[in-house]
Coordinates of C-alpha atoms and ligand atoms in Angstrom, one line a residue:
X269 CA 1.3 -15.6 4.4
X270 CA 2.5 -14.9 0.9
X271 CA 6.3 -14.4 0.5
X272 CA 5.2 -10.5 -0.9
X273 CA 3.5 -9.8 2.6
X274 CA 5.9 -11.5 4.7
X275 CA 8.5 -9.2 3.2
X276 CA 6.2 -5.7 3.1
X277 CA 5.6 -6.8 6.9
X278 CA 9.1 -6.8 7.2
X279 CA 9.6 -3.0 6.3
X280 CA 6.3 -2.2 7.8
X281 CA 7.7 -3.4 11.6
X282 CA 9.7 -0.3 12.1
X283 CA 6.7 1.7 12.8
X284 CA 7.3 4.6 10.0
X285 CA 5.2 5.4 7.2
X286 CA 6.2 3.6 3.8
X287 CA 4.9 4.9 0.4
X288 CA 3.0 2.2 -2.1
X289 CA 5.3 3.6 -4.3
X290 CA 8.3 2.8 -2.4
X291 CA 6.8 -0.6 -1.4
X292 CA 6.4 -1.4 -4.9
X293 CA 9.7 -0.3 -6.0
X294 CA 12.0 -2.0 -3.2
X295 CA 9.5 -5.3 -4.3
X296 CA 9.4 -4.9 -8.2
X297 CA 5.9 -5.3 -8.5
X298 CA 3.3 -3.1 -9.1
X299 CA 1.5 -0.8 -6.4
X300 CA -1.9 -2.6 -6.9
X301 CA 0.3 -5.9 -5.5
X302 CA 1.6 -3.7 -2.6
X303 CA -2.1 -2.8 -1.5
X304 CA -3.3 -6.3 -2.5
X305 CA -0.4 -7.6 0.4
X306 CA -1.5 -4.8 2.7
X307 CA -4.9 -6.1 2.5
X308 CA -4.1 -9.4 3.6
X309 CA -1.9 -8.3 6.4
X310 CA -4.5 -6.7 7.7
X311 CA -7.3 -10.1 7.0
X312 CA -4.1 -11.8 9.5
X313 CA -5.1 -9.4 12.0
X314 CA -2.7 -6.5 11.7
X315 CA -4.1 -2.8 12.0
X316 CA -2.3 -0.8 9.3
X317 CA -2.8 2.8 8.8
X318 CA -3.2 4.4 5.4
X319 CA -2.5 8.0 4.8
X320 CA -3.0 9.9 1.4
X321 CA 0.4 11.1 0.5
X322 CA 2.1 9.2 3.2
X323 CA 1.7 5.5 2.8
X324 CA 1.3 2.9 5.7
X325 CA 2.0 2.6 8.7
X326 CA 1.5 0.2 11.8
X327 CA 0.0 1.5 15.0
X328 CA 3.7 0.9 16.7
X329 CA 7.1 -0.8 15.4
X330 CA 7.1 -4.6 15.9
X331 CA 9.3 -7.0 16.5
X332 CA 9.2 -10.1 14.3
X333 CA 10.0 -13.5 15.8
X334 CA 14.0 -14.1 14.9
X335 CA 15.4 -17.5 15.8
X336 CA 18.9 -15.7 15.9
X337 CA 17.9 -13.3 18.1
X338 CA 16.0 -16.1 20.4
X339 CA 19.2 -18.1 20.6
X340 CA 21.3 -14.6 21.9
X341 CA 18.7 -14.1 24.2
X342 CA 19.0 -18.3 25.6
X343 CA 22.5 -17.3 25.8
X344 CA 24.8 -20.2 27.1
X345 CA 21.0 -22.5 27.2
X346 CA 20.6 -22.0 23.0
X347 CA 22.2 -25.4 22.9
X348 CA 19.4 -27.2 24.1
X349 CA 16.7 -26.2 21.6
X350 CA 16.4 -26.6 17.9
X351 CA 14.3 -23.3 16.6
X352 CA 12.1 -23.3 14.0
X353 CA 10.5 -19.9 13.1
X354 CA 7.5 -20.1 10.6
X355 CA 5.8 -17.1 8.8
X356 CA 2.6 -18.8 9.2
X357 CA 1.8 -22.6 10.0
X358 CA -1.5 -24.2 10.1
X359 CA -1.1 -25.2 13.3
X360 CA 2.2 -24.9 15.9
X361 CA 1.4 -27.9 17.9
X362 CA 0.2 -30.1 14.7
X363 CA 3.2 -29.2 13.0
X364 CA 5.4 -30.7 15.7
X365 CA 3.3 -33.6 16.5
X366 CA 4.3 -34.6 12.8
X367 CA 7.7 -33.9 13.5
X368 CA 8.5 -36.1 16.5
X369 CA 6.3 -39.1 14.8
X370 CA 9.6 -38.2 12.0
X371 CA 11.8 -38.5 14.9
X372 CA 12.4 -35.3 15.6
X373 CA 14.5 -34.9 18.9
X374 CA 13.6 -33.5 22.6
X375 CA 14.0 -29.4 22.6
X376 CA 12.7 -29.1 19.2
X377 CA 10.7 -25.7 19.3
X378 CA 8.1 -24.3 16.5
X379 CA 6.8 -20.7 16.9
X380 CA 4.9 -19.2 14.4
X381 CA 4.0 -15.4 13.2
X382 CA 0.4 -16.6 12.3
X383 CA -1.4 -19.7 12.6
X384 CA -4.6 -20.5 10.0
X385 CA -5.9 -22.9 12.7
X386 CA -4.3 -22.4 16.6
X387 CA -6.2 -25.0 18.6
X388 CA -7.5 -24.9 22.0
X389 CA -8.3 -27.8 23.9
X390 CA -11.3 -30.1 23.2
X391 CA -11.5 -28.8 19.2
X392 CA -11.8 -25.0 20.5
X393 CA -10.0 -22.1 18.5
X394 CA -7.3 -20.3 19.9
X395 CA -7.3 -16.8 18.1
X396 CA -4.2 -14.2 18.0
X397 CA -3.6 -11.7 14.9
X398 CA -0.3 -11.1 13.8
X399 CA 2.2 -9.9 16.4
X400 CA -0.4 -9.7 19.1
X401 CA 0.9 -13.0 20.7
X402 CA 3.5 -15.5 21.1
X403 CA 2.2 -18.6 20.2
X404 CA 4.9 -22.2 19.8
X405 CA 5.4 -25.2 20.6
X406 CA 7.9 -26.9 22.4
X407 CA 8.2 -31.0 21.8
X408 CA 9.7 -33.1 25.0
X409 CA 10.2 -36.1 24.9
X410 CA 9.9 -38.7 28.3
X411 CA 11.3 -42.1 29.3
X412 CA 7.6 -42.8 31.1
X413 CA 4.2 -43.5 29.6
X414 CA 1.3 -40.9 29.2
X415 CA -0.2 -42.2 32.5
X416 CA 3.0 -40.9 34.5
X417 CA 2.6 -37.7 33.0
X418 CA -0.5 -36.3 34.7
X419 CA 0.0 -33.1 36.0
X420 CA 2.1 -32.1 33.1
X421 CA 0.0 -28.7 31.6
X422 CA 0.1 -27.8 35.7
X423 CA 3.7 -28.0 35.9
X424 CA 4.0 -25.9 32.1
X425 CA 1.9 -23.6 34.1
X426 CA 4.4 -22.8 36.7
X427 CA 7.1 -22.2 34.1
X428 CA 5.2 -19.7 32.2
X429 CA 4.5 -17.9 35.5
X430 CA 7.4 -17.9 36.8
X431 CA 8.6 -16.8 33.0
X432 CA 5.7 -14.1 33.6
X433 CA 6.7 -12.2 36.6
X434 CA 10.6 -12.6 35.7
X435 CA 8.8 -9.9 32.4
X436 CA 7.4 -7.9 35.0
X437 CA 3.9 -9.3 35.1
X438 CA 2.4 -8.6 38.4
X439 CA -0.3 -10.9 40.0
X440 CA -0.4 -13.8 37.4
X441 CA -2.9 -16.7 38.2
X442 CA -3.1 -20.3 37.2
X443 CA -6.7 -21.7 36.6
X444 CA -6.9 -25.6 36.9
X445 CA -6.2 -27.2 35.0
X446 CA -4.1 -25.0 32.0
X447 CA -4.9 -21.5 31.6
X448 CA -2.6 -18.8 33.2
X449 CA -4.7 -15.7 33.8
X450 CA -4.4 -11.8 35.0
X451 CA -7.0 -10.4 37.1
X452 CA -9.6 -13.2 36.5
X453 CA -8.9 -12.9 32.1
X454 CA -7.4 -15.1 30.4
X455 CA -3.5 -14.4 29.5
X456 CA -2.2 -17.7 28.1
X457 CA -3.2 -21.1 27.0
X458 CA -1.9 -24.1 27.0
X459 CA -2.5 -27.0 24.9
X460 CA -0.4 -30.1 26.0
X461 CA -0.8 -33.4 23.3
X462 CA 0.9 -36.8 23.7
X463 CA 2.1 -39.3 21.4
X464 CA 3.5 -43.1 22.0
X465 CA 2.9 -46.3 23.8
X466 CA 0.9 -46.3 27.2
X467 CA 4.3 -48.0 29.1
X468 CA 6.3 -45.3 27.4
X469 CA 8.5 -43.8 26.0
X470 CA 6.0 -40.5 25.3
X471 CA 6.3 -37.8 23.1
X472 CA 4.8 -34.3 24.6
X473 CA 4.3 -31.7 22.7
X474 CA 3.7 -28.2 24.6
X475 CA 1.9 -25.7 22.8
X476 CA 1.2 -22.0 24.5
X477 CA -0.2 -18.9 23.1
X478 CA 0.8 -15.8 24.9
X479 CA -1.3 -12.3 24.6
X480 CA 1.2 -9.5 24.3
X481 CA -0.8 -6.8 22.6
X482 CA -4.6 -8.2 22.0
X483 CA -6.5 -5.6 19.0
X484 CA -10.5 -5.0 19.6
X485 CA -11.1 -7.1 16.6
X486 CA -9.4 -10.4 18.5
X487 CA -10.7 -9.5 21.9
X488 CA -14.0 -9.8 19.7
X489 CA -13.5 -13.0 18.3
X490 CA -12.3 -14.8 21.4
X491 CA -15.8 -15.1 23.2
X492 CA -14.4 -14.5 26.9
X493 CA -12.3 -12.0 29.4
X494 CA -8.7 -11.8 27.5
X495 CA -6.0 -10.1 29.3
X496 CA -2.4 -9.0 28.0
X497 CA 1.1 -8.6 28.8
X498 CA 0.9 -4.8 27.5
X499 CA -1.5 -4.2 30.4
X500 CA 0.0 -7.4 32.7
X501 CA 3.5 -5.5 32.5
X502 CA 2.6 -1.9 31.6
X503 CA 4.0 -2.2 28.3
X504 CA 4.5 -5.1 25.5
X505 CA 7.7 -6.9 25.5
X506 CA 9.9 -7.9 23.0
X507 CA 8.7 -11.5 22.2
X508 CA 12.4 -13.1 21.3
X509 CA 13.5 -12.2 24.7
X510 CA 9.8 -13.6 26.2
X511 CA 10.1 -16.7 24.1
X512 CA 13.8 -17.3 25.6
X513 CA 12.7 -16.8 29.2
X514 CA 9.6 -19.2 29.1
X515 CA 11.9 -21.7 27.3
X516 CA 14.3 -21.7 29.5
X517 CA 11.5 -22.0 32.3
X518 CA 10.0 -24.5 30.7
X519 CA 13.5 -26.2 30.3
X520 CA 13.9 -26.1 34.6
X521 CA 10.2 -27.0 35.5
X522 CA 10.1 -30.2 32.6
X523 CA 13.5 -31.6 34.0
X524 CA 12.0 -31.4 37.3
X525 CA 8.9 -33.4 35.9
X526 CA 10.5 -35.8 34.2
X527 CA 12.6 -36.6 37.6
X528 CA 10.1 -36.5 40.0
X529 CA 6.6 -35.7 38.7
X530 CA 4.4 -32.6 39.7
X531 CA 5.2 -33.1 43.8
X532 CA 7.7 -30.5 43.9
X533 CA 5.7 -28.1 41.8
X534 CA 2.5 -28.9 43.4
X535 CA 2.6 -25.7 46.3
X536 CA 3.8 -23.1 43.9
X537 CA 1.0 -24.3 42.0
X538 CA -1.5 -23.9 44.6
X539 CA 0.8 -20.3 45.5
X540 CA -1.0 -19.5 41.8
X541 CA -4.5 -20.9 42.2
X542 CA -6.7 -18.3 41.7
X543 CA -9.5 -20.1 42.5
X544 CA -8.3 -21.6 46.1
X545 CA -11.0 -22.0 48.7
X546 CA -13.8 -19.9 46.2
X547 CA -16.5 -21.9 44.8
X548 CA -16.4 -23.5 41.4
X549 CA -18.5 -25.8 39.2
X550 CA -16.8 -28.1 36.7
X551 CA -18.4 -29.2 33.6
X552 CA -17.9 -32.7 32.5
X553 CA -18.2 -33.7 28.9
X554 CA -21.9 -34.9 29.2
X555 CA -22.9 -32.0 30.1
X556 CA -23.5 -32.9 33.5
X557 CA -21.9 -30.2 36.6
X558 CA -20.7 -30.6 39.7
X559 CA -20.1 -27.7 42.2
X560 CA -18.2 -27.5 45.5
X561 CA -15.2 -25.6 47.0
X562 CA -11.8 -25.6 45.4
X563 CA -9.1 -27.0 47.7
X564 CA -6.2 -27.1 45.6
X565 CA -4.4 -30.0 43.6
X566 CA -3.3 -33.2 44.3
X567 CA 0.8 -34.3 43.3
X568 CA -0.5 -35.7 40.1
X569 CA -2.0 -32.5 39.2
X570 CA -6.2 -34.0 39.9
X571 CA -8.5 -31.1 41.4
X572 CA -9.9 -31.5 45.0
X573 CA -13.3 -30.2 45.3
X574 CA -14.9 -30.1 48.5
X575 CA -18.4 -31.3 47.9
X576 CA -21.6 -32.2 50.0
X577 CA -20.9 -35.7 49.6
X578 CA -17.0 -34.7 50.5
X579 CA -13.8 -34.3 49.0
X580 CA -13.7 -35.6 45.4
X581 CA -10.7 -35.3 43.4
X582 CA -11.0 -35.3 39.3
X583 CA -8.1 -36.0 36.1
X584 CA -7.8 -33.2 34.2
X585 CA -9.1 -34.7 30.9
X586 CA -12.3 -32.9 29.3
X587 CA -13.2 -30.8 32.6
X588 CA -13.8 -27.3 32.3
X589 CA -13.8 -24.8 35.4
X590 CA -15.7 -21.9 35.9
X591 CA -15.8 -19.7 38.9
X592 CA -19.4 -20.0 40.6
X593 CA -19.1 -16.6 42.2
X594 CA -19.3 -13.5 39.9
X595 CA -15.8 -12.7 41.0
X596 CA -12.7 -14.4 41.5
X597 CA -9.8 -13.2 44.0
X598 CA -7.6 -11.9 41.5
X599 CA -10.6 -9.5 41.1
Ligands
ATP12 P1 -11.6 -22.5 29.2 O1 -10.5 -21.6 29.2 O2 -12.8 -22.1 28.4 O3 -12.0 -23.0 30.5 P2 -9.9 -24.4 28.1 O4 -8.9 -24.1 29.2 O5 -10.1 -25.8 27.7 O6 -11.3 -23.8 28.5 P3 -8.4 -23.7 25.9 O7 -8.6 -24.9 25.1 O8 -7.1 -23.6 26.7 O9 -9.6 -23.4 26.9 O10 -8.5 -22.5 25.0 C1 -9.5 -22.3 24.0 C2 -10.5 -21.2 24.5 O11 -9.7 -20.0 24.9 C3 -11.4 -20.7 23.5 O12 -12.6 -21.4 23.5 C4 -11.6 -19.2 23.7 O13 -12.6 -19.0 24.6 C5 -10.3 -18.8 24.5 N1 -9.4 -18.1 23.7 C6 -9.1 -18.2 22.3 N2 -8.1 -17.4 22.0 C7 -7.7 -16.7 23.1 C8 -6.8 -15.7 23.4 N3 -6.0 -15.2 22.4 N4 -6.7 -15.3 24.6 C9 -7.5 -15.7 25.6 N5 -8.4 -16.7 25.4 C10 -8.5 -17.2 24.2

């Protein structure tokens, strides 16, 4: 995002009308370099009105991420993050994979306006205009190696539920092994990546991407059900205050981890499952499916599916779920 629009979106995020003229004026640059920033607000995702006479407008005011206004919202917890806010990064989570390879310490946190590349797992794109989501990353760093740390994205998921109904969310799901979900859509993701030596110490960097206030033109572009926290809560919230809450959840449920693993998590995790006891099939990276009964996790965070050949239990790794049924039970 070009300083010009970074700054126009600025005075745009009260929600009133703003002349070109005006714009130009408060900017010192011509009109034609107003519109030229308005246009690529709105390529970011932002729906802008335009009235002869008037000026533009946005649909509603906006918030805009504000680390200072994070850390009053952590309150007495601000001193156990470092906060970064970004007008636009390529991508949170790459961004602070970079930075804890530089040494960048445990607590550091990256959030980002707009991202030119949010990831998914497995390559996949995560899509969110600007100011329709809260998307960061949160780096952590632990004593163990990656193969202690199974069951880590479960154990993020119980934070950001828990951060979820403290908003006023009501029946919030998690989906094995990393998506958080409302009525069977998709609400969050999360995108865990680990750096370091297999004995340890590890690097984990936490990336989530929360909907607040989805447009038509992302719900669009994100190929399936999308739900978010406008419709989750009955109206948007402010996304300092949500970015301080899920911190400070992740904070609890990642001290817990790195103590004693995903045990202790592991029934409010199942409390979430939306898929318990319904039929799934999970897709493995060949291709190749395997269908049976859900029957919740184990304490390192593998899925138990009841099969004909009997209970199997699978890593997280390159699975994906899908219900079987046509409906799910937060249907
Ligand atoms: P899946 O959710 O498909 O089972 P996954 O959990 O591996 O797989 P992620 O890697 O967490 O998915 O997220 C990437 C996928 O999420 C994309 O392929 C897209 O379908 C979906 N997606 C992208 N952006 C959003 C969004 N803003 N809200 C909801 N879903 C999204």
């Amino acid at each position: 995002m070009k300083a010009l629009a970074s700054s126009v979106l600025k005075r745009l995020a009260d929600g009133s009308f703003h002349s070109g003229e005006a714009l130009a004026r408060a900017h010192e640059v011509s009109r034609a370099s107003v519109w030229h920033a308005v246009r690529e607000l709105e390529a970011m995702g932002l729906g802008i009105y335009k009235v002869r006479g008037r000026g533009y407008r946005l649909p509603q005011p906006l918030t805009l991420l504000d680390r200072a206004a994070v850390e009053r919202h952590l309150g007495t917890n601000a001193g156990r993050f470092a906060i970064d806010v970004r007008n636009e990064v390529a991508s949170t989570n790459a961004v602070l994979l970079e930075h804890a390879a530089a040494g960048a310490p445990g607590g550091t946190v990256l959030a980002a306006e707009w991202q030119t590349g949010g990831r998914g797992r497995l390559g996949r794109a995560w899509h969110a205009g600007v100011g329709e989501a809260l998307t960061f990353s949160l780096l952590w760093r632990f004593a163990r190696g990656a193969g202690a740390l199974s069951g880590l994205s479960l154990a993020v998921g119980v934070a950001l539920a828990r951060a979820l109904e403290a908003e006023g969310a009501q029946a919030v799901g998690l989906k094995w092994p990393n998506d958080v979900l409302w009525r069977g859509r998709k609400l969050c993701g999360i995108l865990t990546e680990l750096a370091g030596d297999a004995l340890g110490p590890t690097a984990a960097v936490v990336g989530i991407g929360i909907n607040v206030r989805l447009s038509d033109a992302t719900r669009d572009r994100i190929g399936q059900p999308a739900a978010d926290l406008e419709s989750a809560c009955g109206a948007a919230p402010d996304r300092n205050r949500l970015l301080a809450r899920v911190l400070i959840e992740l904070h609890r449920a990642l001290d817990s981890f790195a103590q004693s693993g995903f045990e202790p998590l592991r029934a409010e995790w199942q409390r979430y499952h939306v898929h318990r006891d319904c039929r799934v099939t999970l897709t493995f990276p060949d291709g190749t499916r395997q269908s049976g009964r859900a029957r919740g996790v184990t304490e390192d965070g593998s899925f138990l599916l009841e099969t004909r050949a009997g209970l199997k239990r699978y890593h997280s790794g390159e699975i994906s779920l899908r219900s079987a049924a046509t409906t799910n039970r937060q249907d």
